[in-house]
GROMACS .gro file of C-alpha atoms in nm:
model
  207
    1MET     CA    1   0.524   1.636  -0.827
    2ALA     CA    2   0.555   1.271  -0.898
    3SER     CA    3   0.336   0.978  -0.771
    4GLY     CA    4   0.318   0.602  -0.806
    5GLY     CA    5   0.529   0.390  -1.048
    6GLY     CA    6   0.809   0.510  -1.292
    7LEU     CA    7   0.909   0.797  -1.048
    8ASP     CA    8   1.245   0.855  -1.208
    9ASP     CA    9   1.084   0.893  -1.547
   10GLN     CA   10   0.814   1.119  -1.416
   11GLU     CA   11   1.079   1.329  -1.239
   12ALA     CA   12   1.273   1.360  -1.565
   13LYS     CA   13   0.963   1.478  -1.753
   14ILE     CA   14   0.887   1.731  -1.500
   15ARG     CA   15   1.229   1.876  -1.512
   16SER     CA   16   1.234   1.869  -1.887
   17PHE     CA   17   0.897   2.048  -1.892
   18ALA     CA   18   1.032   2.321  -1.644
   19THR     CA   19   1.356   2.369  -1.837
   20ALA     CA   20   1.163   2.406  -2.173
   21ARG     CA   21   0.946   2.692  -2.014
   22GLY     CA   22   1.226   2.862  -1.816
   23VAL     CA   23   1.048   2.771  -1.491
   24GLU     CA   24   1.254   2.722  -1.172
   25LEU     CA   25   1.159   2.405  -0.971
   26VAL     CA   26   1.129   2.478  -0.603
   27GLY     CA   27   1.140   2.108  -0.531
   28ILE     CA   28   1.027   1.761  -0.641
   29GLU     CA   29   0.756   1.601  -0.398
   30VAL     CA   30   0.711   1.230  -0.433
   31ASP     CA   31   0.413   1.016  -0.326
   32GLY     CA   32   0.607   0.692  -0.371
   33GLY     CA   33   0.364   0.383  -0.389
   34VAL     CA   34   0.068   0.596  -0.330
   35SER     CA   35  -0.234   0.589  -0.572
   36GLY     CA   36  -0.379   0.901  -0.706
   37THR     CA   37  -0.720   0.783  -0.646
   38SER     CA   38  -0.774   0.991  -0.354
   39THR     CA   39  -0.597   1.312  -0.209
   40ASP     CA   40  -0.628   1.178   0.142
   41GLY     CA   41  -0.325   1.054   0.302
   42ARG     CA   42  -0.086   1.188   0.035
   43ASP     CA   43   0.190   1.373   0.221
   44ALA     CA   44   0.383   1.490  -0.081
   45LEU     CA   45   0.072   1.657  -0.221
   46ALA     CA   46   0.004   1.826   0.101
   47ARG     CA   47   0.359   1.963   0.100
   48ALA     CA   48   0.337   2.077  -0.253
   49LEU     CA   49   0.005   2.254  -0.175
   50GLU     CA   50   0.156   2.419   0.140
   51LEU     CA   51   0.432   2.558  -0.085
   52VAL     CA   52   0.178   2.728  -0.318
   53HIS     CA   53  -0.052   2.840  -0.037
   54SER     CA   54   0.243   3.002   0.153
   55GLY     CA   55   0.364   3.178  -0.168
   56GLN     CA   56   0.693   2.987  -0.184
   57ALA     CA   57   0.589   2.838  -0.516
   58ASP     CA   58   0.379   2.973  -0.802
   59GLY     CA   59   0.227   2.639  -0.918
   60ILE     CA   60   0.233   2.264  -0.939
   61VAL     CA   61   0.344   2.053  -1.219
   62VAL     CA   62   0.230   1.686  -1.260
   63THR     CA   63   0.303   1.441  -1.548
   64LYS     CA   64  -0.055   1.333  -1.575
   65ILE     CA   65  -0.394   1.432  -1.463
   66ASP     CA   66  -0.435   1.102  -1.271
   67ARG     CA   67  -0.104   1.161  -1.084
   68LEU     CA   68  -0.284   1.450  -0.918
   69ALA     CA   69  -0.633   1.308  -0.866
   70ARG     CA   70  -0.848   1.040  -1.021
   71SER     CA   71  -1.164   1.175  -0.854
   72VAL     CA   72  -1.342   1.452  -1.042
   73ALA     CA   73  -1.443   1.608  -0.700
   74ASP     CA   74  -1.077   1.628  -0.577
   75PHE     CA   75  -0.951   1.756  -0.916
   76SER     CA   76  -1.225   2.020  -0.934
   77ARG     CA   77  -1.149   2.124  -0.587
   78LEU     CA   78  -0.775   2.171  -0.666
   79ALA     CA   79  -0.841   2.351  -0.989
   80ALA     CA   80  -1.081   2.582  -0.815
   81ASP     CA   81  -0.835   2.659  -0.540
   82ALA     CA   82  -0.558   2.731  -0.807
   83LYS     CA   83  -0.783   2.974  -0.985
   84ARG     CA   84  -0.902   3.149  -0.663
   85GLU     CA   85  -0.564   3.178  -0.507
   86GLY     CA   86  -0.388   3.274  -0.831
   87TRP     CA   87  -0.141   2.966  -0.867
   88THR     CA   88  -0.087   2.746  -1.169
   89LEU     CA   89  -0.167   2.372  -1.227
   90ALA     CA   90   0.031   2.226  -1.524
   91VAL     CA   91   0.030   1.873  -1.689
   92SER     CA   92   0.377   1.826  -1.840
   93GLU     CA   93   0.296   1.519  -2.061
   94ILE     CA   94   0.058   1.725  -2.289
   95GLY     CA   95   0.180   2.074  -2.205
   96LEU     CA   96  -0.161   2.164  -2.047
   97ASP     CA   97  -0.188   2.491  -1.842
   98LEU     CA   98  -0.488   2.483  -1.614
   99SER     CA   99  -0.470   2.864  -1.575
  100THR     CA  100  -0.655   2.909  -1.907
  101SER     CA  101  -1.029   2.828  -1.964
  102ASN     CA  102  -0.954   2.582  -2.247
  103GLY     CA  103  -0.690   2.403  -2.033
  104ARG     CA  104  -0.949   2.355  -1.746
  105LEU     CA  105  -1.199   2.227  -1.999
  106VAL     CA  106  -0.960   1.966  -2.136
  107ALA     CA  107  -0.840   1.878  -1.793
  108GLY     CA  108  -1.184   1.838  -1.659
  109ILE     CA  109  -1.267   1.579  -1.938
  110MET     CA  110  -0.947   1.399  -1.866
  111ALA     CA  111  -1.025   1.389  -1.490
  112ASN     CA  112  -1.369   1.237  -1.570
  113VAL     CA  113  -1.194   0.970  -1.778
  114ALA     CA  114  -0.936   0.899  -1.498
  115GLU     CA  115  -1.214   0.863  -1.255
  116TRP     CA  116  -1.405   0.617  -1.474
  117GLU     CA  117  -1.094   0.418  -1.538
  118ALA     CA  118  -1.022   0.394  -1.160
  119GLU     CA  119  -1.377   0.286  -1.092
  120VAL     CA  120  -1.358   0.018  -1.357
  121ILE     CA  121  -1.029  -0.119  -1.214
  122ALA     CA  122  -1.174  -0.114  -0.869
  123GLU     CA  123  -1.476  -0.318  -0.973
  124ARG     CA  124  -1.272  -0.565  -1.153
  125THR     CA  125  -1.026  -0.603  -0.865
  126ALA     CA  126  -1.304  -0.654  -0.620
  127ASP     CA  127  -1.468  -0.910  -0.846
  128ALA     CA  128  -1.126  -1.100  -0.902
  129MET     CA  129  -1.062  -1.101  -0.529
  130GLN     CA  130  -1.412  -1.224  -0.447
  131ALA     CA  131  -1.380  -1.491  -0.709
  132LYS     CA  132  -1.058  -1.609  -0.553
  133ILE     CA  133  -1.229  -1.613  -0.208
  134GLN     CA  134  -1.515  -1.823  -0.335
  135THR     CA  135  -1.293  -2.078  -0.504
  136GLY     CA  136  -1.029  -2.099  -0.229
  137THR     CA  137  -0.751  -1.984  -0.455
  138ARG     CA  138  -0.455  -1.854  -0.274
  139TYR     CA  139  -0.285  -1.528  -0.338
  140GLY     CA  140   0.075  -1.471  -0.471
  141ARG     CA  141   0.358  -1.540  -0.233
  142LYS     CA  142   0.306  -1.716   0.093
  143SER     CA  143   0.227  -1.497   0.379
  144LYS     CA  144   0.350  -1.530   0.739
  145VAL     CA  145   0.000  -1.419   0.835
  146PRO     CA  146  -0.236  -1.732   0.885
  147ALA     CA  147  -0.448  -1.798   0.577
  148VAL     CA  148  -0.767  -1.751   0.749
  149VAL     CA  149  -0.664  -1.397   0.862
  150VAL     CA  150  -0.550  -1.318   0.508
  151ASP     CA  151  -0.881  -1.425   0.369
  152ARG     CA  152  -1.062  -1.224   0.627
  153ILE     CA  153  -0.861  -0.911   0.540
  154VAL     CA  154  -0.912  -0.960   0.174
  155ALA     CA  155  -1.283  -1.027   0.207
  156GLU     CA  156  -1.342  -0.715   0.421
  157ARG     CA  157  -1.132  -0.502   0.188
  158ALA     CA  158  -1.323  -0.627  -0.107
  159ALA     CA  159  -1.644  -0.535   0.076
  160GLY     CA  160  -1.531  -0.190   0.090
  161ARG     CA  161  -1.395  -0.163   0.447
  162GLY     CA  162  -1.109   0.086   0.509
  163LEU     CA  163  -0.762  -0.018   0.633
  164VAL     CA  164  -0.812   0.148   0.979
  165ALA     CA  165  -1.145  -0.032   1.023
  166ILE     CA  166  -1.012  -0.366   0.926
  167GLY     CA  167  -0.714  -0.327   1.167
  168GLU     CA  168  -0.955  -0.220   1.455
  169GLY     CA  169  -1.169  -0.523   1.385
  170LEU     CA  170  -0.859  -0.760   1.401
  171MET     CA  171  -0.751  -0.605   1.729
  172ALA     CA  172  -1.084  -0.625   1.887
  173ASP     CA  173  -1.080  -0.998   1.808
  174GLY     CA  174  -0.736  -1.044   1.955
  175ILE     CA  175  -0.561  -1.133   1.640
  176LEU     CA  176  -0.180  -1.075   1.629
  177THR     CA  177   0.025  -0.949   1.341
  178SER     CA  178   0.288  -1.166   1.177
  179THR     CA  179   0.536  -1.049   1.423
  180GLY     CA  180   0.329  -1.127   1.719
  181ARG     CA  181   0.216  -0.773   1.794
  182PRO     CA  182  -0.139  -0.689   1.899
  183VAL     CA  183  -0.157  -0.356   1.706
  184TRP     CA  184  -0.270  -0.349   1.350
  185HIS     CA  185  -0.173  -0.014   1.197
  186ALA     CA  186  -0.319   0.070   0.852
  187SER     CA  187   0.022   0.008   0.694
  188THR     CA  188   0.033  -0.342   0.859
  189VAL     CA  189  -0.306  -0.430   0.704
  190LYS     CA  190  -0.192  -0.282   0.366
  191GLN     CA  191   0.129  -0.490   0.376
  192VAL     CA  192  -0.079  -0.811   0.410
  193LEU     CA  193  -0.310  -0.688   0.122
  194THR     CA  194  -0.037  -0.594  -0.113
  195THR     CA  195   0.036  -0.940  -0.266
  196ALA     CA  196  -0.322  -1.022  -0.297
  197GLU     CA  197  -0.424  -0.692  -0.445
  198LEU     CA  198  -0.137  -0.709  -0.695
  199ASP     CA  199  -0.234  -1.050  -0.796
  200ALA     CA  200  -0.606  -0.953  -0.836
  201TYR     CA  201  -0.523  -0.629  -0.998
  202ALA     CA  202  -0.316  -0.799  -1.264
  203ALA     CA  203  -0.605  -1.040  -1.324
  204ALA     CA  204  -0.846  -0.762  -1.360
  205ARG     CA  205  -0.624  -0.567  -1.602
  206ARG     CA  206  -0.609  -0.889  -1.822
  207ALA     CA  207  -0.997  -0.928  -1.807
   0.00000   0.00000   0.00000
């Protein structure tokens, strides 16, 4: 399965991996624009797992460990499920087969590194966003949402609030979306955050 950026390249690598090993691909599941930070809310991963759980597929191939999960807990759970249920997890970029003890050891180390990288980036992003709030710096493109609402959403997200909780707070206060609707879905909140997060993320990566 593929996730995040460079989806065409990831799919090509997975197909090449399968061809080299004589493996038939049942399908390619794509979590486009979704981070591997958590397995929650990843519909494509859920579909891939359903295929192996139902016996329609013998395993799951990902390009990198962090395309599957950046949380050690999530990775360990998936690896344990694969071992217990008898299906295979494979990482195409390095030819890693998690059905072997050596493969699981290496993958476990890589999952720890991926989780550490995700935490570092999250910390830097939160710091960068908070700095922009404190200095009054605007974020990226001009938003149709009032600046005070954008600042509130960014501040709450930086403080660790979830998208649903942020939306519920906005609705409780009677704040309308950019299209004048009273309902703030998680996706609506995420759309407002996207420009600000990308701007702060870029600054964090440069730090």
